[in-house]
mmCIF file with all atom_site columns, C-alpha atoms in Angstrom:
data_model
loop_
_atom_site.group_PDB
_atom_site.id
_atom_site.type_symbol
_atom_site.label_atom_id
_atom_site.label_alt_id
_atom_site.label_comp_id
_atom_site.label_asym_id
_atom_site.label_entity_id
_atom_site.label_seq_id
_atom_site.pdbx_PDB_ins_code
_atom_site.Cartn_x
_atom_site.Cartn_y
_atom_site.Cartn_z
_atom_site.occupancy
_atom_site.B_iso_or_equiv
_atom_site.pdbx_formal_charge
_atom_site.auth_seq_id
_atom_site.auth_comp_id
_atom_site.auth_asym_id
_atom_site.auth_atom_id
_atom_site.pdbx_PDB_model_num
ATOM 1   C CA . MET A 1 1   ? 81.634  92.929  78.257  1.00 69.00 ? 249 MET A CA 1
ATOM 2   C CA . THR A 1 2   ? 79.349  89.927  78.310  1.00 81.00 ? 250 THR A CA 1
ATOM 3   C CA . SER A 1 3   ? 77.950  88.197  81.360  1.00 85.00 ? 251 SER A CA 1
ATOM 4   C CA . GLN A 1 4   ? 80.174  85.217  80.448  1.00 88.00 ? 252 GLN A CA 1
ATOM 5   C CA . ASP A 1 5   ? 83.250  87.473  80.637  1.00 86.00 ? 253 ASP A CA 1
ATOM 6   C CA . LEU A 1 6   ? 82.166  88.805  84.023  1.00 91.00 ? 254 LEU A CA 1
ATOM 7   C CA . ASP A 1 7   ? 81.423  85.277  85.262  1.00 93.00 ? 255 ASP A CA 1
ATOM 8   C CA . ALA A 1 8   ? 84.820  83.949  84.130  1.00 93.00 ? 256 ALA A CA 1
ATOM 9   C CA . PHE A 1 9   ? 86.674  86.874  85.695  1.00 94.00 ? 257 PHE A CA 1
ATOM 10  C CA . ALA A 1 10  ? 84.733  86.647  88.975  1.00 94.00 ? 258 ALA A CA 1
ATOM 11  C CA . ALA A 1 11  ? 85.358  82.876  89.156  1.00 96.00 ? 259 ALA A CA 1
ATOM 12  C CA . TRP A 1 12  ? 89.095  83.453  88.647  1.00 96.00 ? 260 TRP A CA 1
ATOM 13  C CA . VAL A 1 13  ? 89.172  86.144  91.364  1.00 95.00 ? 261 VAL A CA 1
ATOM 14  C CA . GLU A 1 14  ? 87.196  83.878  93.720  1.00 95.00 ? 262 GLU A CA 1
ATOM 15  C CA . ASP A 1 15  ? 89.756  81.114  93.221  1.00 96.00 ? 263 ASP A CA 1
ATOM 16  C CA . LEU A 1 16  ? 92.578  83.560  93.972  1.00 95.00 ? 264 LEU A CA 1
ATOM 17  C CA . MET A 1 17  ? 90.817  84.726  97.125  1.00 95.00 ? 265 MET A CA 1
ATOM 18  C CA . ARG A 1 18  ? 90.313  81.174  98.357  1.00 95.00 ? 266 ARG A CA 1
ATOM 19  C CA . GLU A 1 19  ? 93.941  80.254  97.546  1.00 95.00 ? 267 GLU A CA 1
ATOM 20  C CA . ARG A 1 20  ? 95.090  83.253  99.606  1.00 94.00 ? 268 ARG A CA 1
ATOM 21  C CA . GLY A 1 21  ? 93.002  82.162  102.607 1.00 93.00 ? 269 GLY A CA 1
ATOM 22  C CA . TYR A 1 22  ? 90.018  84.508  102.348 1.00 93.00 ? 270 TYR A CA 1
ATOM 23  C CA . ASP A 1 23  ? 86.834  82.791  103.566 1.00 92.00 ? 271 ASP A CA 1
ATOM 24  C CA . ILE A 1 24  ? 84.403  84.143  100.991 1.00 92.00 ? 272 ILE A CA 1
ATOM 25  C CA . ASP A 1 25  ? 82.010  81.180  101.103 1.00 90.00 ? 273 ASP A CA 1
ATOM 26  C CA . SER A 1 26  ? 80.511  81.291  104.580 1.00 86.00 ? 274 SER A CA 1
ATOM 27  C CA . PRO A 1 27  ? 78.277  84.244  105.500 1.00 82.00 ? 275 PRO A CA 1
ATOM 28  C CA . ARG A 1 28  ? 80.206  84.907  108.694 1.00 87.00 ? 276 ARG A CA 1
ATOM 29  C CA . GLY A 1 29  ? 83.656  84.023  107.379 1.00 85.00 ? 277 GLY A CA 1
ATOM 30  C CA . GLY A 1 30  ? 84.677  87.661  107.065 1.00 91.00 ? 278 GLY A CA 1
ATOM 31  C CA . GLY A 1 31  ? 86.706  87.090  103.906 1.00 91.00 ? 279 GLY A CA 1
ATOM 32  C CA . LYS A 1 32  ? 84.916  89.705  101.808 1.00 93.00 ? 280 LYS A CA 1
ATOM 33  C CA . SER A 1 33  ? 85.347  92.362  104.488 1.00 93.00 ? 281 SER A CA 1
ATOM 34  C CA . ARG A 1 34  ? 88.949  91.359  105.131 1.00 94.00 ? 282 ARG A CA 1
ATOM 35  C CA . ILE A 1 35  ? 90.005  91.571  101.488 1.00 95.00 ? 283 ILE A CA 1
ATOM 36  C CA . ALA A 1 36  ? 88.130  94.855  101.050 1.00 95.00 ? 284 ALA A CA 1
ATOM 37  C CA . ASP A 1 37  ? 89.896  96.307  104.103 1.00 95.00 ? 285 ASP A CA 1
ATOM 38  C CA . GLU A 1 38  ? 93.324  95.062  103.026 1.00 95.00 ? 286 GLU A CA 1
ATOM 39  C CA . ALA A 1 39  ? 92.820  96.421  99.516  1.00 95.00 ? 287 ALA A CA 1
ATOM 40  C CA . GLY A 1 40  ? 91.385  99.711  100.768 1.00 95.00 ? 288 GLY A CA 1
ATOM 41  C CA . VAL A 1 41  ? 88.183  99.334  98.751  1.00 95.00 ? 289 VAL A CA 1
ATOM 42  C CA . HIS A 1 42  ? 84.521  99.323  99.680  1.00 94.00 ? 290 HIS A CA 1
ATOM 43  C CA . ARG A 1 43  ? 83.096  95.923  100.610 1.00 93.00 ? 291 ARG A CA 1
ATOM 44  C CA . ALA A 1 44  ? 80.222  96.515  98.177  1.00 95.00 ? 292 ALA A CA 1
ATOM 45  C CA . ALA A 1 45  ? 82.679  96.517  95.251  1.00 95.00 ? 293 ALA A CA 1
ATOM 46  C CA . VAL A 1 46  ? 83.928  93.065  96.277  1.00 94.00 ? 294 VAL A CA 1
ATOM 47  C CA . THR A 1 47  ? 80.371  91.811  96.803  1.00 93.00 ? 295 THR A CA 1
ATOM 48  C CA . ARG A 1 48  ? 79.169  93.130  93.417  1.00 95.00 ? 296 ARG A CA 1
ATOM 49  C CA . LEU A 1 49  ? 82.057  91.342  91.676  1.00 95.00 ? 297 LEU A CA 1
ATOM 50  C CA . LEU A 1 50  ? 81.525  88.056  93.499  1.00 94.00 ? 298 LEU A CA 1
ATOM 51  C CA . GLN A 1 51  ? 77.778  88.200  92.805  1.00 94.00 ? 299 GLN A CA 1
ATOM 52  C CA . ARG A 1 52  ? 78.542  88.850  89.110  1.00 94.00 ? 300 ARG A CA 1
ATOM 53  C CA . GLN A 1 53  ? 76.731  92.198  89.200  1.00 95.00 ? 301 GLN A CA 1
ATOM 54  C CA . SER A 1 54  ? 79.529  94.449  87.984  1.00 93.00 ? 302 SER A CA 1
ATOM 55  C CA . MET A 1 55  ? 83.197  94.644  87.100  1.00 92.00 ? 303 MET A CA 1
ATOM 56  C CA . PRO A 1 56  ? 85.322  96.657  89.547  1.00 93.00 ? 304 PRO A CA 1
ATOM 57  C CA . ASP A 1 57  ? 86.611  100.029 88.400  1.00 92.00 ? 305 ASP A CA 1
ATOM 58  C CA . LEU A 1 58  ? 90.258  100.464 87.454  1.00 90.00 ? 306 LEU A CA 1
ATOM 59  C CA . GLU A 1 59  ? 91.432  101.615 90.895  1.00 93.00 ? 307 GLU A CA 1
ATOM 60  C CA . THR A 1 60  ? 89.633  98.752  92.661  1.00 94.00 ? 308 THR A CA 1
ATOM 61  C CA . THR A 1 61  ? 91.102  96.303  90.140  1.00 93.00 ? 309 THR A CA 1
ATOM 62  C CA . ARG A 1 62  ? 94.585  97.675  90.802  1.00 92.00 ? 310 ARG A CA 1
ATOM 63  C CA . ARG A 1 63  ? 94.172  97.405  94.577  1.00 95.00 ? 311 ARG A CA 1
ATOM 64  C CA . LEU A 1 64  ? 92.748  93.885  94.420  1.00 95.00 ? 312 LEU A CA 1
ATOM 65  C CA . ALA A 1 65  ? 95.645  92.817  92.199  1.00 94.00 ? 313 ALA A CA 1
ATOM 66  C CA . ARG A 1 66  ? 98.117  94.066  94.798  1.00 94.00 ? 314 ARG A CA 1
ATOM 67  C CA . VAL A 1 67  ? 96.416  92.225  97.666  1.00 95.00 ? 315 VAL A CA 1
ATOM 68  C CA . LEU A 1 68  ? 95.961  89.033  95.647  1.00 95.00 ? 316 LEU A CA 1
ATOM 69  C CA . GLY A 1 69  ? 99.573  89.117  94.483  1.00 94.00 ? 317 GLY A CA 1
ATOM 70  C CA . VAL A 1 70  ? 98.920  89.167  90.749  1.00 93.00 ? 318 VAL A CA 1
ATOM 71  C CA . PRO A 1 71  ? 100.122 91.686  88.169  1.00 91.00 ? 319 PRO A CA 1
ATOM 72  C CA . VAL A 1 72  ? 97.652  94.440  87.286  1.00 89.00 ? 320 VAL A CA 1
ATOM 73  C CA . ARG A 1 73  ? 98.363  93.525  83.667  1.00 88.00 ? 321 ARG A CA 1
ATOM 74  C CA . GLU A 1 74  ? 96.946  90.036  84.224  1.00 90.00 ? 322 GLU A CA 1
ATOM 75  C CA . MET A 1 75  ? 93.879  91.416  86.004  1.00 91.00 ? 323 MET A CA 1
ATOM 76  C CA . LEU A 1 76  ? 93.165  93.810  83.130  1.00 88.00 ? 324 LEU A CA 1
ATOM 77  C CA . ILE A 1 77  ? 93.567  91.109  80.506  1.00 88.00 ? 325 ILE A CA 1
ATOM 78  C CA . ARG A 1 78  ? 91.486  88.537  82.393  1.00 91.00 ? 326 ARG A CA 1
ATOM 79  C CA . SER A 1 79  ? 88.785  91.138  83.051  1.00 89.00 ? 327 SER A CA 1
ATOM 80  C CA . GLY A 1 80  ? 88.479  91.648  79.300  1.00 86.00 ? 328 GLY A CA 1
ATOM 81  C CA . ARG A 1 81  ? 89.173  95.369  79.586  1.00 84.00 ? 329 ARG A CA 1
ATOM 82  C CA . LEU A 1 82  ? 92.341  95.110  77.505  1.00 83.00 ? 330 LEU A CA 1
ATOM 83  C CA . THR A 1 83  ? 93.991  92.449  75.398  1.00 82.00 ? 331 THR A CA 1
ATOM 84  C CA . ALA A 1 84  ? 97.478  91.018  75.793  1.00 81.00 ? 332 ALA A CA 1
ATOM 85  C CA . GLU A 1 85  ? 98.457  92.832  72.590  1.00 82.00 ? 333 GLU A CA 1
ATOM 86  C CA . GLU A 1 86  ? 97.250  96.155  73.994  1.00 80.00 ? 334 GLU A CA 1
ATOM 87  C CA . LEU A 1 87  ? 99.314  95.556  77.122  1.00 75.00 ? 335 LEU A CA 1
ATOM 88  C CA . ALA A 1 88  ? 102.383 94.111  75.446  1.00 71.00 ? 336 ALA A CA 1
ATOM 89  C CA . ASP A 1 89  ? 105.559 94.250  77.470  1.00 64.00 ? 337 ASP A CA 1
ATOM 90  C CA . PRO A 1 90  ? 107.461 97.230  76.029  1.00 58.00 ? 338 PRO A CA 1
ATOM 91  C CA . HIS A 1 91  ? 110.764 95.470  76.687  1.00 58.00 ? 339 HIS A CA 1
ATOM 92  C CA . ASP A 1 92  ? 109.811 92.942  73.993  1.00 61.00 ? 340 ASP A CA 1
ATOM 93  C CA . HIS A 1 93  ? 109.877 95.734  71.413  1.00 58.00 ? 341 HIS A CA 1
ATOM 94  C CA . LEU A 1 94  ? 113.026 97.586  72.356  1.00 56.00 ? 342 LEU A CA 1
ATOM 95  C CA . PRO A 1 95  ? 115.841 97.582  69.843  1.00 59.00 ? 343 PRO A CA 1
ATOM 96  C CA . SER A 1 96  ? 119.128 96.069  70.932  1.00 57.00 ? 344 SER A CA 1
ATOM 97  C CA . PRO A 1 97  ? 121.386 98.671  72.476  1.00 54.00 ? 345 PRO A CA 1
ATOM 98  C CA . GLY A 1 98  ? 124.047 99.891  70.106  1.00 48.00 ? 346 GLY A CA 1
ATOM 99  C CA . PRO A 1 99  ? 127.740 100.167 70.857  1.00 49.00 ? 347 PRO A CA 1
ATOM 100 C CA . GLY A 1 100 ? 128.413 102.587 73.673  1.00 46.00 ? 348 GLY A CA 1
ATOM 101 C CA . ALA A 1 101 ? 124.768 102.519 74.772  1.00 49.00 ? 349 ALA A CA 1
ATOM 102 C CA . GLU A 1 102 ? 124.051 102.748 78.457  1.00 55.00 ? 350 GLU A CA 1
ATOM 103 C CA . SER A 1 103 ? 123.621 99.142  79.596  1.00 54.00 ? 351 SER A CA 1
ATOM 104 C CA . GLY A 1 104 ? 120.619 98.209  81.687  1.00 63.00 ? 352 GLY A CA 1
ATOM 105 C CA . ARG A 1 105 ? 118.861 101.505 81.089  1.00 73.00 ? 353 ARG A CA 1
ATOM 106 C CA . ARG A 1 106 ? 115.108 101.229 81.264  1.00 77.00 ? 354 ARG A CA 1
ATOM 107 C CA . PRO A 1 107 ? 113.193 103.127 78.607  1.00 82.00 ? 355 PRO A CA 1
ATOM 108 C CA . THR A 1 108 ? 111.346 106.249 79.642  1.00 85.00 ? 356 THR A CA 1
ATOM 109 C CA . LEU A 1 109 ? 107.574 106.193 79.562  1.00 86.00 ? 357 LEU A CA 1
ATOM 110 C CA . GLU A 1 110 ? 107.704 108.581 76.615  1.00 87.00 ? 358 GLU A CA 1
ATOM 111 C CA . GLU A 1 111 ? 109.875 106.059 74.735  1.00 86.00 ? 359 GLU A CA 1
ATOM 112 C CA . VAL A 1 112 ? 107.492 103.261 75.640  1.00 84.00 ? 360 VAL A CA 1
ATOM 113 C CA . ALA A 1 113 ? 104.544 105.318 74.397  1.00 84.00 ? 361 ALA A CA 1
ATOM 114 C CA . GLU A 1 114 ? 106.324 105.880 71.094  1.00 85.00 ? 362 GLU A CA 1
ATOM 115 C CA . LEU A 1 115 ? 107.196 102.182 70.766  1.00 83.00 ? 363 LEU A CA 1
ATOM 116 C CA . LEU A 1 116 ? 103.585 101.243 71.441  1.00 83.00 ? 364 LEU A CA 1
ATOM 117 C CA . GLY A 1 117 ? 102.347 103.695 68.841  1.00 83.00 ? 365 GLY A CA 1
ATOM 118 C CA . VAL A 1 118 ? 100.564 106.040 71.215  1.00 85.00 ? 366 VAL A CA 1
ATOM 119 C CA . PRO A 1 119 ? 99.687  109.177 69.219  1.00 86.00 ? 367 PRO A CA 1
ATOM 120 C CA . ALA A 1 120 ? 101.861 112.180 70.123  1.00 86.00 ? 368 ALA A CA 1
ATOM 121 C CA . ASP A 1 121 ? 98.877  114.206 71.334  1.00 89.00 ? 369 ASP A CA 1
ATOM 122 C CA . ARG A 1 122 ? 97.967  111.458 73.843  1.00 87.00 ? 370 ARG A CA 1
ATOM 123 C CA . ARG A 1 123 ? 101.409 110.583 75.212  1.00 87.00 ? 371 ARG A CA 1
ATOM 124 C CA . GLU A 1 124 ? 101.199 112.930 78.175  1.00 90.00 ? 372 GLU A CA 1
ATOM 125 C CA . MET A 1 125 ? 97.974  111.232 79.283  1.00 88.00 ? 373 MET A CA 1
ATOM 126 C CA . PHE A 1 126 ? 99.532  107.800 78.664  1.00 88.00 ? 374 PHE A CA 1
ATOM 127 C CA . VAL A 1 127 ? 102.475 108.699 80.921  1.00 88.00 ? 375 VAL A CA 1
ATOM 128 C CA . ARG A 1 128 ? 100.184 109.966 83.713  1.00 88.00 ? 376 ARG A CA 1
ATOM 129 C CA . VAL A 1 129 ? 98.060  106.804 83.633  1.00 88.00 ? 377 VAL A CA 1
ATOM 130 C CA . VAL A 1 130 ? 100.980 104.372 83.471  1.00 87.00 ? 378 VAL A CA 1
ATOM 131 C CA . GLU A 1 131 ? 102.812 106.128 86.309  1.00 86.00 ? 379 GLU A CA 1
ATOM 132 C CA . GLN A 1 132 ? 99.929  105.163 88.614  1.00 85.00 ? 380 GLN A CA 1
ATOM 133 C CA . PHE A 1 133 ? 100.791 101.495 88.130  1.00 81.00 ? 381 PHE A CA 1
ATOM 134 C CA . LEU A 1 134 ? 104.550 101.736 88.546  1.00 77.00 ? 382 LEU A CA 1
ATOM 135 C CA . PRO A 1 135 ? 106.233 101.578 91.946  1.00 72.00 ? 383 PRO A CA 1
ATOM 136 C CA . ASN A 1 136 ? 107.454 104.911 93.172  1.00 65.00 ? 384 ASN A CA 1
ATOM 137 C CA . GLU A 1 137 ? 111.266 104.856 92.826  1.00 56.00 ? 385 GLU A CA 1
ATOM 138 C CA . ALA A 1 138 ? 111.661 106.717 96.131  1.00 49.00 ? 386 ALA A CA 1
ATOM 139 C CA . GLU A 1 139 ? 109.556 104.097 97.938  1.00 50.00 ? 387 GLU A CA 1
ATOM 140 C CA . ALA A 1 140 ? 111.041 101.091 96.123  1.00 47.00 ? 388 ALA A CA 1
ATOM 141 C CA . ALA A 1 141 ? 114.680 101.814 97.060  1.00 46.00 ? 389 ALA A CA 1
ATOM 142 C CA . PRO A 1 142 ? 114.212 101.730 100.868 1.00 48.00 ? 390 PRO A CA 1
ATOM 143 C CA . ARG A 1 143 ? 112.136 98.532  100.575 1.00 46.00 ? 391 ARG A CA 1
ATOM 144 C CA . ALA A 1 144 ? 114.890 96.916  98.531  1.00 46.00 ? 392 ALA A CA 1
ATOM 145 C CA . GLN A 1 145 ? 117.492 97.990  101.109 1.00 48.00 ? 393 GLN A CA 1
ATOM 146 C CA . GLU A 1 146 ? 115.277 96.694  103.922 1.00 48.00 ? 394 GLU A CA 1
ATOM 147 C CA . GLY A 1 147 ? 115.072 93.309  102.191 1.00 45.00 ? 395 GLY A CA 1
ATOM 148 C CA . LYS A 1 148 ? 118.862 93.229  101.811 1.00 46.00 ? 396 LYS A CA 1
ATOM 149 C CA . ARG A 1 149 ? 119.374 93.970  105.494 1.00 48.00 ? 397 ARG A CA 1
ATOM 150 C CA . THR A 1 150 ? 116.942 91.227  106.435 1.00 47.00 ? 398 THR A CA 1
ATOM 151 C CA . ARG A 1 151 ? 118.771 88.683  104.274 1.00 48.00 ? 399 ARG A CA 1
ATOM 152 C CA . ALA A 1 152 ? 122.127 89.854  105.627 1.00 47.00 ? 400 ALA A CA 1
ATOM 153 C CA . GLU A 1 153 ? 120.876 89.581  109.193 1.00 50.00 ? 401 GLU A CA 1
ATOM 154 C CA . ALA A 1 154 ? 119.520 86.100  108.478 1.00 46.00 ? 402 ALA A CA 1
ATOM 155 C CA . THR A 1 155 ? 122.866 85.057  107.008 1.00 43.00 ? 403 THR A CA 1
ATOM 156 C CA . ALA A 1 156 ? 124.745 86.461  109.993 1.00 46.00 ? 404 ALA A CA 1
ATOM 157 C CA . GLY A 1 157 ? 122.384 84.640  112.351 1.00 46.00 ? 405 GLY A CA 1
ATOM 158 C CA . ALA A 1 158 ? 122.873 81.350  110.483 1.00 45.00 ? 406 ALA A CA 1
ATOM 159 C CA . VAL A 1 159 ? 126.661 81.740  110.596 1.00 44.00 ? 407 VAL A CA 1
ATOM 160 C CA . ALA A 1 160 ? 126.584 82.540  114.311 1.00 47.00 ? 408 ALA A CA 1
ATOM 161 C CA . SER A 1 161 ? 124.418 79.504  115.094 1.00 46.00 ? 409 SER A CA 1
ATOM 162 C CA . GLY A 1 162 ? 126.538 77.220  112.926 1.00 50.00 ? 410 GLY A CA 1
ATOM 163 C CA . ASP A 1 163 ? 123.784 76.426  110.356 1.00 49.00 ? 411 ASP A CA 1
#
């Protein structure tokens, strides 16, 4: 990684932080501490990135992506750690389902590893790493249901008020 890569990435992250309302420009603005707290990372990691001293580690990158509302994939590509080709969307490479195939079935991580050409002896590690970046199915379902209830309640409220 060159200093130009680090500078470009840090500038992009700074812009995201400002767009999301983090005051990172004034010494007493509290934006650096606030984003570090919300992301669950050490303030020094945020400071080192913004001062162009070092790239955050993978876990810090993942947490910052979540707080800034950008895909981890985009953070990894923009950081220069991986290329778009290395992080290709596996759905782009899936064959069309044949007759009688289960519709809407997502591929398993093992299938994705095979499609991406991950060597057989490294697939288990690939699966463990990728699982860290995927939402936990058990956690995702209640959140989805909660969102549905909220929309349903909003609709019921609008109907009741005549909107």
